[in-house]
Amino acid sequence: MVDLARRNFFNVTKENSKPAIRLPYVINEKVFTDNCTQCEECINVCPEKIIVKGDGGFPEIDFSKGECTFCDKCVDACKEALFTQVEDEKPWDLAIEIKANCLAKNQVYCLSCQDNCETEAISFTYISESTPQPQISLDSCTGCGACVAVCPQTAIELSPKNEFLNLTGEAYERS
């Protein structure tokens, strides 16, 4: 079993890298890294091919490859007790950020993210004669990632919200 906290202790660049987005419905990062056997079954069964082998060999989600359809095949394929009850929980708690290189924020007309958001969590506000600006309804956002791969500027980023693990494996709040 790979101890990521210990491994990252000697790898200064990893300390500042963004935390991995794990599979939907994972209990938490510590339970996942302590109990995942890295068997790759979840990677093999994902019809969208967005589950990839990440740091330390642990599976993680790569939204640049597409969106999660919440088919639960990864959950069903896993033989370990890593997941919450699917019907009782949100798939994950992700923060969404539209970065400054967004075309709309740079006065270029683009609605790619809105056009691909099935839950209509992304909308555009039309203000007089200016370029419409993206607005996100966090209540409607499922974190599926459909908006990420279609963005021509890679200006949309999803990341785990609030709780991260420091190098000792203890949880802390993101500031």
Short mmCIF file of N, CA and C in Angstrom, two decimals, residues 87-147:
data_model
loop_
_atom_site.label_atom_id
_atom_site.label_comp_id
_atom_site.label_asym_id
_atom_site.label_seq_id
_atom_site.Cartn_x
_atom_site.Cartn_y
_atom_site.Cartn_z
N GLU A 87 -27.80 6.10 -3.09
CA GLU A 87 -29.08 6.80 -3.11
C GLU A 87 -29.22 7.84 -2.00
N ASP A 88 -28.37 7.78 -0.98
CA ASP A 88 -28.47 8.68 0.17
C ASP A 88 -27.58 9.92 0.07
N GLU A 89 -26.61 9.93 -0.80
CA GLU A 89 -25.60 10.97 -0.82
C GLU A 89 -25.46 11.65 -2.18
N LYS A 90 -24.86 12.86 -2.13
CA LYS A 90 -24.42 13.50 -3.36
C LYS A 90 -23.20 12.72 -3.84
N PRO A 91 -22.97 12.67 -5.15
CA PRO A 91 -21.83 11.90 -5.65
C PRO A 91 -20.49 12.40 -5.10
N TRP A 92 -20.34 13.69 -4.96
CA TRP A 92 -19.14 14.27 -4.38
C TRP A 92 -19.41 15.74 -4.13
N ASP A 93 -18.55 16.34 -3.34
CA ASP A 93 -18.69 17.75 -3.00
C ASP A 93 -17.55 18.49 -3.67
N LEU A 94 -17.83 19.00 -4.85
CA LEU A 94 -16.79 19.66 -5.64
C LEU A 94 -17.05 21.16 -5.75
N ALA A 95 -15.98 21.90 -5.78
CA ALA A 95 -16.05 23.33 -6.05
C ALA A 95 -15.83 23.53 -7.55
N ILE A 96 -16.51 24.49 -8.11
CA ILE A 96 -16.33 24.80 -9.53
C ILE A 96 -15.83 26.23 -9.64
N GLU A 97 -14.85 26.40 -10.51
CA GLU A 97 -14.27 27.73 -10.69
C GLU A 97 -14.17 28.01 -12.18
N ILE A 98 -14.59 29.20 -12.56
CA ILE A 98 -14.39 29.67 -13.93
C ILE A 98 -13.25 30.67 -13.87
N LYS A 99 -12.14 30.31 -14.47
CA LYS A 99 -10.92 31.10 -14.36
C LYS A 99 -10.95 32.31 -15.29
N ALA A 100 -9.97 33.18 -15.11
CA ALA A 100 -9.91 34.46 -15.82
C ALA A 100 -9.72 34.30 -17.33
N ASN A 101 -9.22 33.16 -17.79
CA ASN A 101 -9.02 32.99 -19.23
C ASN A 101 -10.29 32.57 -19.97
N CYS A 102 -11.43 32.51 -19.27
CA CYS A 102 -12.72 32.22 -19.89
C CYS A 102 -12.97 33.22 -21.02
N LEU A 103 -13.40 32.73 -22.17
CA LEU A 103 -13.64 33.62 -23.31
C LEU A 103 -14.65 34.71 -22.98
N ALA A 104 -15.75 34.33 -22.32
CA ALA A 104 -16.78 35.32 -21.97
C ALA A 104 -16.22 36.41 -21.06
N LYS A 105 -15.37 36.01 -20.13
CA LYS A 105 -14.76 37.01 -19.23
C LYS A 105 -13.79 37.92 -19.97
N ASN A 106 -13.41 37.51 -21.17
CA ASN A 106 -12.51 38.31 -22.01
C ASN A 106 -13.25 38.90 -23.21
N GLN A 107 -14.55 39.06 -23.04
CA GLN A 107 -15.43 39.73 -24.00
C GLN A 107 -15.55 39.01 -25.35
N VAL A 108 -15.45 37.68 -25.32
CA VAL A 108 -15.66 36.86 -26.51
C VAL A 108 -16.91 36.02 -26.26
N TYR A 109 -17.84 36.05 -27.19
CA TYR A 109 -19.10 35.33 -27.03
C TYR A 109 -18.87 33.82 -27.08
N CYS A 110 -19.18 33.14 -25.98
CA CYS A 110 -19.02 31.69 -25.90
C CYS A 110 -20.01 31.16 -24.86
N LEU A 111 -20.74 30.14 -25.21
CA LEU A 111 -21.71 29.52 -24.30
C LEU A 111 -21.48 28.00 -24.21
N SER A 112 -20.29 27.54 -24.52
CA SER A 112 -20.01 26.10 -24.57
C SER A 112 -20.38 25.39 -23.28
N CYS A 113 -20.01 25.95 -22.15
CA CYS A 113 -20.28 25.29 -20.87
C CYS A 113 -21.79 25.22 -20.60
N GLN A 114 -22.49 26.30 -20.88
CA GLN A 114 -23.95 26.30 -20.67
C GLN A 114 -24.63 25.29 -21.58
N ASP A 115 -24.21 25.23 -22.81
CA ASP A 115 -24.83 24.32 -23.78
C ASP A 115 -24.66 22.85 -23.39
N ASN A 116 -23.63 22.54 -22.62
CA ASN A 116 -23.37 21.15 -22.23
C ASN A 116 -23.78 20.83 -20.80
N CYS A 117 -24.38 21.78 -20.11
CA CYS A 117 -24.79 21.56 -18.71
C CYS A 117 -26.23 21.09 -18.67
N GLU A 118 -26.41 19.78 -18.48
CA GLU A 118 -27.73 19.17 -18.50
C GLU A 118 -28.64 19.70 -17.38
N THR A 119 -28.06 20.01 -16.22
CA THR A 119 -28.87 20.48 -15.09
C THR A 119 -29.10 21.99 -15.12
N GLU A 120 -28.55 22.65 -16.13
CA GLU A 120 -28.67 24.10 -16.29
C GLU A 120 -28.09 24.86 -15.10
N ALA A 121 -27.04 24.31 -14.52
CA ALA A 121 -26.37 24.96 -13.41
C ALA A 121 -25.54 26.16 -13.87
N ILE A 122 -25.18 26.16 -15.15
CA ILE A 122 -24.43 27.29 -15.70
C ILE A 122 -25.37 28.05 -16.63
N SER A 123 -25.47 29.34 -16.35
CA SER A 123 -26.28 30.21 -17.21
C SER A 123 -25.47 31.46 -17.48
N PHE A 124 -25.95 32.24 -18.40
CA PHE A 124 -25.25 33.47 -18.74
C PHE A 124 -26.15 34.66 -18.52
N THR A 125 -25.61 35.67 -17.86
CA THR A 125 -26.34 36.89 -17.57
C THR A 125 -26.04 37.90 -18.67
N TYR A 126 -27.11 38.38 -19.27
CA TYR A 126 -26.98 39.39 -20.32
C TYR A 126 -27.16 40.76 -19.69
N ILE A 127 -26.12 41.57 -19.74
CA ILE A 127 -26.17 42.91 -19.17
C ILE A 127 -25.97 43.91 -20.29
N SER A 128 -27.01 44.66 -20.60
CA SER A 128 -27.05 45.65 -21.68
C SER A 128 -26.32 45.16 -22.92
N GLU A 129 -25.29 45.84 -23.35
CA GLU A 129 -24.63 45.49 -24.60
C GLU A 129 -23.31 44.76 -24.39
N SER A 130 -23.03 44.29 -23.19
CA SER A 130 -21.77 43.60 -22.95
C SER A 130 -21.91 42.11 -23.27
N THR A 131 -20.79 41.43 -23.30
CA THR A 131 -20.77 39.98 -23.54
C THR A 131 -21.40 39.28 -22.34
N PRO A 132 -22.31 38.33 -22.57
CA PRO A 132 -22.92 37.61 -21.45
C PRO A 132 -21.88 36.91 -20.57
N GLN A 133 -22.10 36.97 -19.25
CA GLN A 133 -21.14 36.44 -18.29
C GLN A 133 -21.69 35.18 -17.61
N PRO A 134 -20.83 34.16 -17.39
CA PRO A 134 -21.28 32.90 -16.78
C PRO A 134 -21.63 33.07 -15.31
N GLN A 135 -22.70 32.41 -14.92
CA GLN A 135 -23.14 32.35 -13.53
C GLN A 135 -23.34 30.88 -13.20
N ILE A 136 -22.98 30.48 -12.00
CA ILE A 136 -23.10 29.08 -11.59
C ILE A 136 -24.08 28.96 -10.43
N SER A 137 -25.04 28.08 -10.57
CA SER A 137 -25.95 27.75 -9.48
C SER A 137 -25.40 26.51 -8.80
N LEU A 138 -24.76 26.70 -7.66
CA LEU A 138 -24.12 25.59 -6.96
C LEU A 138 -25.15 24.55 -6.50
N ASP A 139 -26.38 24.98 -6.25
CA ASP A 139 -27.43 24.05 -5.85
C ASP A 139 -27.78 23.08 -6.97
N SER A 140 -27.67 23.53 -8.21
CA SER A 140 -28.02 22.71 -9.37
C SER A 140 -26.85 21.89 -9.90
N CYS A 141 -25.63 22.29 -9.57
CA CYS A 141 -24.44 21.62 -10.10
C CYS A 141 -24.25 20.26 -9.44
N THR A 142 -24.17 19.22 -10.27
CA THR A 142 -23.94 17.86 -9.77
C THR A 142 -22.45 17.51 -9.73
N GLY A 143 -21.63 18.34 -10.36
CA GLY A 143 -20.21 18.04 -10.44
C GLY A 143 -19.89 17.00 -11.49
N CYS A 144 -20.74 16.87 -12.50
CA CYS A 144 -20.55 15.84 -13.53
C CYS A 144 -19.35 16.11 -14.43
N GLY A 145 -18.95 17.39 -14.53
CA GLY A 145 -17.79 17.74 -15.34
C GLY A 145 -18.05 17.92 -16.82
N ALA A 146 -19.31 17.92 -17.23
CA ALA A 146 -19.63 18.07 -18.66
C ALA A 146 -19.11 19.39 -19.22
N CYS A 147 -18.98 20.37 -18.38
CA CYS A 147 -18.53 21.69 -18.81
C CYS A 147 -17.01 21.77 -19.00
#
